[in-house]
Amino acid sequence: MTHDSRQARWENRTEAPLAVASLLYLISYAVLVLASGLPGAWRGVCLSVIFAAWAAFAVDYAVRWRLSGQGPRFVRSHWLDTLVLVLPLLRPLRIVHIYEAVQRRQGRPRLPLHARVVTYAGLSVLLLGFAGALAVYQHEHAAPGATILTFGDSVWWTSATLATVGYGDVAPVTPLGRVIAVGLMLCGLALLGAVTGSFSSWMLQVFTREDDERPPGR
């Protein structure tokens, strides 16, 4: 059995469990951040789920590295998986793989490429926005001179940042909050570029099809 087939079988078996782990990670993190009066026992449960989810990502990464047979090149060729493992903010993005896995098992995607790009980008914006708002609120609301005082403020700021608007009415003041802000800006630009490029390509295809179907001489 080749390395590729073994790795593909492993990925097919672990996609759904890892997506569930991502969802549980996001829920536990949200409860931990938003429930300020959480009892110690429930706080311990949330922390255990968060660390268990990270351990699942780490095991999956190590196994796929081993099965790939690429050695250190695996890190470079799977840079997104490396970022998801290192940066907690990106772990909820694994939930998007549920849709992709279902489409592959059905033999072919039901949606055309442009619709899939918009769908993936929309899900990614929602997941990144929620996780980013949680992270910024956690590090900002109690900081001296903070302007992001409530979770609503954090959601508003995150939405403006991902949309590359940047009103400036609220902004992070802590070093970690600003690092998260830079990451969200980069993600917002990348997702906006993907959606814009896909929409432009779709429009060009529509106009080209209309020109080809137009009777000669008109």
PDB file of C-alpha atoms in Angstrom:
ATOM      1  CA  MET A   1       0.000   0.000   0.000  1.00  0.00           C
ATOM      2  CA  THR A   2       1.431   3.375  -1.004  1.00  0.00           C
ATOM      3  CA  HIS A   3       1.984   6.309   1.312  1.00  0.00           C
ATOM      4  CA  ASP A   4      -0.691   8.337  -0.512  1.00  0.00           C
ATOM      5  CA  SER A   5      -3.408   5.699  -0.143  1.00  0.00           C
ATOM      6  CA  ARG A   6      -2.634   5.139   3.536  1.00  0.00           C
ATOM      7  CA  GLN A   7      -2.668   8.876   4.197  1.00  0.00           C
ATOM      8  CA  ALA A   8      -5.922   9.300   2.247  1.00  0.00           C
ATOM      9  CA  ARG A   9      -7.591   6.519   4.261  1.00  0.00           C
ATOM     10  CA  TRP A  10      -6.448   8.110   7.512  1.00  0.00           C
ATOM     11  CA  GLU A  11      -7.727  11.537   6.456  1.00  0.00           C
ATOM     12  CA  ASN A  12     -11.103  10.108   5.417  1.00  0.00           C
ATOM     13  CA  ARG A  13     -11.483   8.407   8.787  1.00  0.00           C
ATOM     14  CA  THR A  14     -10.451  11.410  10.886  1.00  0.00           C
ATOM     15  CA  GLU A  15     -12.081  14.337   9.067  1.00  0.00           C
ATOM     16  CA  ALA A  16     -15.440  14.096  10.859  1.00  0.00           C
ATOM     17  CA  PRO A  17     -13.976  13.416  14.358  1.00  0.00           C
ATOM     18  CA  LEU A  18     -11.558  16.332  13.995  1.00  0.00           C
ATOM     19  CA  ALA A  19     -14.373  18.610  12.864  1.00  0.00           C
ATOM     20  CA  VAL A  20     -16.358  17.581  15.953  1.00  0.00           C
ATOM     21  CA  ALA A  21     -13.263  18.245  18.067  1.00  0.00           C
ATOM     22  CA  SER A  22     -13.040  21.706  16.501  1.00  0.00           C
ATOM     23  CA  LEU A  23     -16.671  22.407  17.354  1.00  0.00           C
ATOM     24  CA  LEU A  24     -16.224  21.218  20.946  1.00  0.00           C
ATOM     25  CA  TYR A  25     -13.083  23.342  21.202  1.00  0.00           C
ATOM     26  CA  LEU A  26     -14.975  26.434  20.069  1.00  0.00           C
ATOM     27  CA  ILE A  27     -17.909  25.792  22.412  1.00  0.00           C
ATOM     28  CA  SER A  28     -15.633  25.160  25.406  1.00  0.00           C
ATOM     29  CA  TYR A  29     -13.559  28.237  24.664  1.00  0.00           C
ATOM     30  CA  ALA A  30     -16.710  30.372  24.330  1.00  0.00           C
ATOM     31  CA  VAL A  31     -18.079  29.125  27.650  1.00  0.00           C
ATOM     32  CA  LEU A  32     -14.720  29.699  29.328  1.00  0.00           C
ATOM     33  CA  VAL A  33     -14.499  33.295  28.071  1.00  0.00           C
ATOM     34  CA  LEU A  34     -18.116  34.427  28.347  1.00  0.00           C
ATOM     35  CA  ALA A  35     -19.227  32.678  31.552  1.00  0.00           C
ATOM     36  CA  SER A  36     -17.345  34.796  34.069  1.00  0.00           C
ATOM     37  CA  GLY A  37     -18.935  33.123  37.113  1.00  0.00           C
ATOM     38  CA  LEU A  38     -18.295  29.585  35.905  1.00  0.00           C
ATOM     39  CA  PRO A  39     -17.781  27.109  38.785  1.00  0.00           C
ATOM     40  CA  GLY A  40     -14.325  25.615  39.129  1.00  0.00           C
ATOM     41  CA  ALA A  41     -15.462  22.118  38.135  1.00  0.00           C
ATOM     42  CA  TRP A  42     -17.026  23.301  34.866  1.00  0.00           C
ATOM     43  CA  ARG A  43     -14.005  25.455  34.180  1.00  0.00           C
ATOM     44  CA  GLY A  44     -11.848  22.357  34.514  1.00  0.00           C
ATOM     45  CA  VAL A  45     -14.117  20.477  32.096  1.00  0.00           C
ATOM     46  CA  CYS A  46     -13.804  23.253  29.502  1.00  0.00           C
ATOM     47  CA  LEU A  47     -10.022  23.324  29.853  1.00  0.00           C
ATOM     48  CA  SER A  48      -9.875  19.534  29.526  1.00  0.00           C
ATOM     49  CA  VAL A  49     -11.920  19.640  26.308  1.00  0.00           C
ATOM     50  CA  ILE A  50      -9.679  22.381  24.891  1.00  0.00           C
ATOM     51  CA  PHE A  51      -6.481  20.455  25.624  1.00  0.00           C
ATOM     52  CA  ALA A  52      -8.018  17.189  24.380  1.00  0.00           C
ATOM     53  CA  ALA A  53      -8.941  18.861  21.090  1.00  0.00           C
ATOM     54  CA  TRP A  54      -5.401  20.182  20.712  1.00  0.00           C
ATOM     55  CA  ALA A  55      -4.024  16.705  21.460  1.00  0.00           C
ATOM     56  CA  ALA A  56      -6.272  15.248  18.743  1.00  0.00           C
ATOM     57  CA  PHE A  57      -4.922  17.789  16.235  1.00  0.00           C
ATOM     58  CA  ALA A  58      -1.351  17.026  17.284  1.00  0.00           C
ATOM     59  CA  VAL A  59      -1.834  13.247  16.907  1.00  0.00           C
ATOM     60  CA  ASP A  60      -3.462  13.672  13.500  1.00  0.00           C
ATOM     61  CA  TYR A  61      -0.650  15.964  12.348  1.00  0.00           C
ATOM     62  CA  ALA A  62       2.029  13.524  13.539  1.00  0.00           C
ATOM     63  CA  VAL A  63       0.349  10.510  11.909  1.00  0.00           C
ATOM     64  CA  ARG A  64      -0.132  12.271   8.567  1.00  0.00           C
ATOM     65  CA  TRP A  65       3.479  13.456   8.674  1.00  0.00           C
ATOM     66  CA  ARG A  66       4.593   9.868   9.249  1.00  0.00           C
ATOM     67  CA  LEU A  67       2.349   8.407   6.534  1.00  0.00           C
ATOM     68  CA  SER A  68       3.311  11.039   3.965  1.00  0.00           C
ATOM     69  CA  GLY A  69       6.962   9.923   3.884  1.00  0.00           C
ATOM     70  CA  GLN A  70       7.953  13.519   3.074  1.00  0.00           C
ATOM     71  CA  GLY A  71       9.966  14.251   6.180  1.00  0.00           C
ATOM     72  CA  PRO A  72      10.488  17.969   6.877  1.00  0.00           C
ATOM     73  CA  ARG A  73       8.911  18.837   3.518  1.00  0.00           C
ATOM     74  CA  PHE A  74       5.527  17.930   5.026  1.00  0.00           C
ATOM     75  CA  VAL A  75       5.572  21.127   7.098  1.00  0.00           C
ATOM     76  CA  ARG A  76       6.120  23.263   4.004  1.00  0.00           C
ATOM     77  CA  SER A  77       3.570  21.450   1.835  1.00  0.00           C
ATOM     78  CA  HIS A  78       0.931  21.443   4.606  1.00  0.00           C
ATOM     79  CA  TRP A  79       1.510  24.932   5.986  1.00  0.00           C
ATOM     80  CA  LEU A  80      -2.182  25.523   6.743  1.00  0.00           C
ATOM     81  CA  ASP A  81      -2.363  22.401   8.909  1.00  0.00           C
ATOM     82  CA  THR A  82       0.775  23.589  10.700  1.00  0.00           C
ATOM     83  CA  LEU A  83      -0.830  26.965  11.413  1.00  0.00           C
ATOM     84  CA  VAL A  84      -4.030  25.307  12.641  1.00  0.00           C
ATOM     85  CA  LEU A  85      -1.963  23.212  15.053  1.00  0.00           C
ATOM     86  CA  VAL A  86       0.076  26.166  16.334  1.00  0.00           C
ATOM     87  CA  LEU A  87      -2.566  28.923  16.372  1.00  0.00           C
ATOM     88  CA  PRO A  88      -5.696  28.168  18.428  1.00  0.00           C
ATOM     89  CA  LEU A  89      -7.638  30.884  16.618  1.00  0.00           C
ATOM     90  CA  LEU A  90      -7.616  28.847  13.389  1.00  0.00           C
ATOM     91  CA  ARG A  91      -8.681  25.482  14.818  1.00  0.00           C
ATOM     92  CA  PRO A  92     -12.431  26.049  14.298  1.00  0.00           C
ATOM     93  CA  LEU A  93     -11.736  26.206  10.545  1.00  0.00           C
ATOM     94  CA  ARG A  94     -11.499  22.408  10.563  1.00  0.00           C
ATOM     95  CA  ILE A  95     -15.309  22.441  10.814  1.00  0.00           C
ATOM     96  CA  VAL A  96     -15.382  23.539   7.160  1.00  0.00           C
ATOM     97  CA  HIS A  97     -13.902  20.166   6.194  1.00  0.00           C
ATOM     98  CA  ILE A  98     -17.205  18.444   7.050  1.00  0.00           C
ATOM     99  CA  TYR A  99     -18.846  19.932   3.971  1.00  0.00           C
ATOM    100  CA  GLU A 100     -15.851  19.096   1.793  1.00  0.00           C
ATOM    101  CA  ALA A 101     -15.745  15.502   3.037  1.00  0.00           C
ATOM    102  CA  VAL A 102     -19.471  14.993   2.386  1.00  0.00           C
ATOM    103  CA  GLN A 103     -19.089  16.351  -1.140  1.00  0.00           C
ATOM    104  CA  ARG A 104     -16.197  13.992  -1.861  1.00  0.00           C
ATOM    105  CA  ARG A 105     -18.115  10.962  -0.601  1.00  0.00           C
ATOM    106  CA  GLN A 106     -20.980  11.818  -2.952  1.00  0.00           C
ATOM    107  CA  GLY A 107     -18.612  11.457  -5.901  1.00  0.00           C
ATOM    108  CA  ARG A 108     -18.707  15.037  -7.113  1.00  0.00           C
ATOM    109  CA  PRO A 109     -19.566  18.429  -5.585  1.00  0.00           C
ATOM    110  CA  ARG A 110     -23.173  19.515  -5.955  1.00  0.00           C
ATOM    111  CA  LEU A 111     -22.225  23.174  -6.122  1.00  0.00           C
ATOM    112  CA  PRO A 112     -20.056  24.688  -8.864  1.00  0.00           C
ATOM    113  CA  LEU A 113     -16.586  25.948  -8.035  1.00  0.00           C
ATOM    114  CA  HIS A 114     -17.612  29.595  -7.599  1.00  0.00           C
ATOM    115  CA  ALA A 115     -20.424  28.687  -5.191  1.00  0.00           C
ATOM    116  CA  ARG A 116     -18.070  26.442  -3.212  1.00  0.00           C
ATOM    117  CA  VAL A 117     -15.548  29.267  -2.860  1.00  0.00           C
ATOM    118  CA  VAL A 118     -18.255  31.606  -1.559  1.00  0.00           C
ATOM    119  CA  THR A 119     -19.561  28.899   0.802  1.00  0.00           C
ATOM    120  CA  TYR A 120     -16.119  28.112   2.216  1.00  0.00           C
ATOM    121  CA  ALA A 121     -15.305  31.798   2.565  1.00  0.00           C
ATOM    122  CA  GLY A 122     -18.611  32.509   4.314  1.00  0.00           C
ATOM    123  CA  LEU A 123     -18.165  29.672   6.804  1.00  0.00           C
ATOM    124  CA  SER A 124     -14.566  30.704   7.399  1.00  0.00           C
ATOM    125  CA  VAL A 125     -15.576  34.315   8.081  1.00  0.00           C
ATOM    126  CA  LEU A 126     -18.216  33.227  10.600  1.00  0.00           C
ATOM    127  CA  LEU A 127     -15.888  30.833  12.422  1.00  0.00           C
ATOM    128  CA  LEU A 128     -12.892  33.161  12.364  1.00  0.00           C
ATOM    129  CA  GLY A 129     -15.016  36.117  13.374  1.00  0.00           C
ATOM    130  CA  PHE A 130     -16.522  34.337  16.362  1.00  0.00           C
ATOM    131  CA  ALA A 131     -13.205  32.860  17.518  1.00  0.00           C
ATOM    132  CA  GLY A 132     -11.420  36.172  16.969  1.00  0.00           C
ATOM    133  CA  ALA A 133     -14.078  38.089  18.887  1.00  0.00           C
ATOM    134  CA  LEU A 134     -13.712  35.662  21.803  1.00  0.00           C
ATOM    135  CA  ALA A 135      -9.920  35.952  21.825  1.00  0.00           C
ATOM    136  CA  VAL A 136      -9.920  39.754  21.637  1.00  0.00           C
ATOM    137  CA  TYR A 137     -12.578  40.091  24.321  1.00  0.00           C
ATOM    138  CA  GLN A 138     -10.658  37.729  26.609  1.00  0.00           C
ATOM    139  CA  HIS A 139      -7.469  39.791  26.425  1.00  0.00           C
ATOM    140  CA  GLU A 140      -8.938  43.289  26.113  1.00  0.00           C
ATOM    141  CA  HIS A 141     -11.987  43.852  28.313  1.00  0.00           C
ATOM    142  CA  ALA A 142     -10.046  44.094  31.596  1.00  0.00           C
ATOM    143  CA  ALA A 143      -6.944  45.861  30.238  1.00  0.00           C
ATOM    144  CA  PRO A 144      -6.137  49.436  31.349  1.00  0.00           C
ATOM    145  CA  GLY A 145      -7.425  51.976  28.823  1.00  0.00           C
ATOM    146  CA  ALA A 146      -9.406  49.328  26.933  1.00  0.00           C
ATOM    147  CA  THR A 147     -12.128  50.392  24.506  1.00  0.00           C
ATOM    148  CA  ILE A 148     -13.388  46.855  23.877  1.00  0.00           C
ATOM    149  CA  LEU A 149     -15.337  46.393  27.111  1.00  0.00           C
ATOM    150  CA  THR A 150     -18.121  43.981  26.131  1.00  0.00           C
ATOM    151  CA  PHE A 151     -18.402  40.979  23.858  1.00  0.00           C
ATOM    152  CA  GLY A 152     -20.668  43.071  21.639  1.00  0.00           C
ATOM    153  CA  ASP A 153     -17.847  45.598  21.218  1.00  0.00           C
ATOM    154  CA  SER A 154     -15.538  42.742  20.284  1.00  0.00           C
ATOM    155  CA  VAL A 155     -17.962  41.349  17.682  1.00  0.00           C
ATOM    156  CA  TRP A 156     -18.387  44.824  16.174  1.00  0.00           C
ATOM    157  CA  TRP A 157     -14.624  45.372  16.005  1.00  0.00           C
ATOM    158  CA  THR A 158     -13.996  41.910  14.546  1.00  0.00           C
ATOM    159  CA  SER A 159     -16.635  42.405  11.846  1.00  0.00           C
ATOM    160  CA  ALA A 160     -15.112  45.762  10.852  1.00  0.00           C
ATOM    161  CA  THR A 161     -11.624  44.259  10.822  1.00  0.00           C
ATOM    162  CA  LEU A 162     -12.514  41.220   8.700  1.00  0.00           C
ATOM    163  CA  ALA A 163     -14.391  43.481   6.286  1.00  0.00           C
ATOM    164  CA  THR A 164     -11.241  45.681   6.078  1.00  0.00           C
ATOM    165  CA  VAL A 165     -13.341  48.704   7.071  1.00  0.00           C
ATOM    166  CA  GLY A 166     -11.667  49.684  10.330  1.00  0.00           C
ATOM    167  CA  TYR A 167     -13.856  52.446  11.783  1.00  0.00           C
ATOM    168  CA  GLY A 168     -11.432  53.059  14.649  1.00  0.00           C
ATOM    169  CA  ASP A 169     -14.116  53.676  17.275  1.00  0.00           C
ATOM    170  CA  VAL A 170     -12.815  50.680  19.243  1.00  0.00           C
ATOM    171  CA  ALA A 171      -9.406  49.059  18.962  1.00  0.00           C
ATOM    172  CA  PRO A 172      -7.211  46.609  20.890  1.00  0.00           C
ATOM    173  CA  VAL A 173      -4.656  48.099  23.273  1.00  0.00           C
ATOM    174  CA  THR A 174      -2.807  44.992  24.477  1.00  0.00           C
ATOM    175  CA  PRO A 175       0.116  43.490  22.512  1.00  0.00           C
ATOM    176  CA  LEU A 176      -1.627  40.121  22.113  1.00  0.00           C
ATOM    177  CA  GLY A 177      -4.840  41.822  21.056  1.00  0.00           C
ATOM    178  CA  ARG A 178      -2.976  43.687  18.333  1.00  0.00           C
ATOM    179  CA  VAL A 179      -1.297  40.475  17.158  1.00  0.00           C
ATOM    180  CA  ILE A 180      -4.751  38.900  16.822  1.00  0.00           C
ATOM    181  CA  ALA A 181      -5.855  42.023  14.944  1.00  0.00           C
ATOM    182  CA  VAL A 182      -3.063  41.629  12.393  1.00  0.00           C
ATOM    183  CA  GLY A 183      -4.023  38.000  11.852  1.00  0.00           C
ATOM    184  CA  LEU A 184      -7.670  38.901  11.320  1.00  0.00           C
ATOM    185  CA  MET A 185      -6.714  41.645   8.874  1.00  0.00           C
ATOM    186  CA  LEU A 186      -4.665  39.196   6.801  1.00  0.00           C
ATOM    187  CA  CYS A 187      -7.439  36.590   6.886  1.00  0.00           C
ATOM    188  CA  GLY A 188     -10.012  39.211   5.923  1.00  0.00           C
ATOM    189  CA  LEU A 189      -7.959  40.347   2.944  1.00  0.00           C
ATOM    190  CA  ALA A 190      -7.369  36.764   1.799  1.00  0.00           C
ATOM    191  CA  LEU A 191     -11.039  35.763   2.070  1.00  0.00           C
ATOM    192  CA  LEU A 192     -12.232  38.981   0.421  1.00  0.00           C
ATOM    193  CA  GLY A 193      -9.785  38.425  -2.425  1.00  0.00           C
ATOM    194  CA  ALA A 194     -10.950  34.826  -2.874  1.00  0.00           C
ATOM    195  CA  VAL A 195     -14.625  35.815  -3.036  1.00  0.00           C
ATOM    196  CA  THR A 196     -13.972  38.800  -5.318  1.00  0.00           C
ATOM    197  CA  GLY A 197     -11.821  36.732  -7.668  1.00  0.00           C
ATOM    198  CA  SER A 198     -14.381  33.918  -7.806  1.00  0.00           C
ATOM    199  CA  PHE A 199     -17.243  36.349  -8.485  1.00  0.00           C
ATOM    200  CA  SER A 200     -15.258  38.098 -11.223  1.00  0.00           C
ATOM    201  CA  SER A 201     -14.441  34.755 -12.859  1.00  0.00           C
ATOM    202  CA  TRP A 202     -18.110  33.750 -12.746  1.00  0.00           C
ATOM    203  CA  MET A 203     -19.173  37.037 -14.342  1.00  0.00           C
ATOM    204  CA  LEU A 204     -16.632  36.597 -17.128  1.00  0.00           C
ATOM    205  CA  GLN A 205     -17.923  33.093 -17.813  1.00  0.00           C
ATOM    206  CA  VAL A 206     -21.523  34.373 -17.956  1.00  0.00           C
ATOM    207  CA  PHE A 207     -20.636  37.154 -20.403  1.00  0.00           C
ATOM    208  CA  THR A 208     -18.547  34.777 -22.524  1.00  0.00           C
ATOM    209  CA  ARG A 209     -21.427  32.278 -22.672  1.00  0.00           C
ATOM    210  CA  GLU A 210     -23.855  35.032 -23.698  1.00  0.00           C
ATOM    211  CA  ASP A 211     -21.495  36.193 -26.471  1.00  0.00           C
ATOM    212  CA  ASP A 212     -21.132  32.612 -27.747  1.00  0.00           C
ATOM    213  CA  GLU A 213     -24.911  32.089 -27.792  1.00  0.00           C
ATOM    214  CA  ARG A 214     -25.653  35.399 -29.539  1.00  0.00           C
ATOM    215  CA  PRO A 215     -26.705  34.912 -33.197  1.00  0.00           C
ATOM    216  CA  PRO A 216     -24.097  36.008 -35.801  1.00  0.00           C
ATOM    217  CA  GLY A 217     -24.382  39.575 -37.032  1.00  0.00           C
ATOM    218  CA  ARG A 218     -25.930  40.921 -33.817  1.00  0.00           C
TER     219      ARG A 218
END
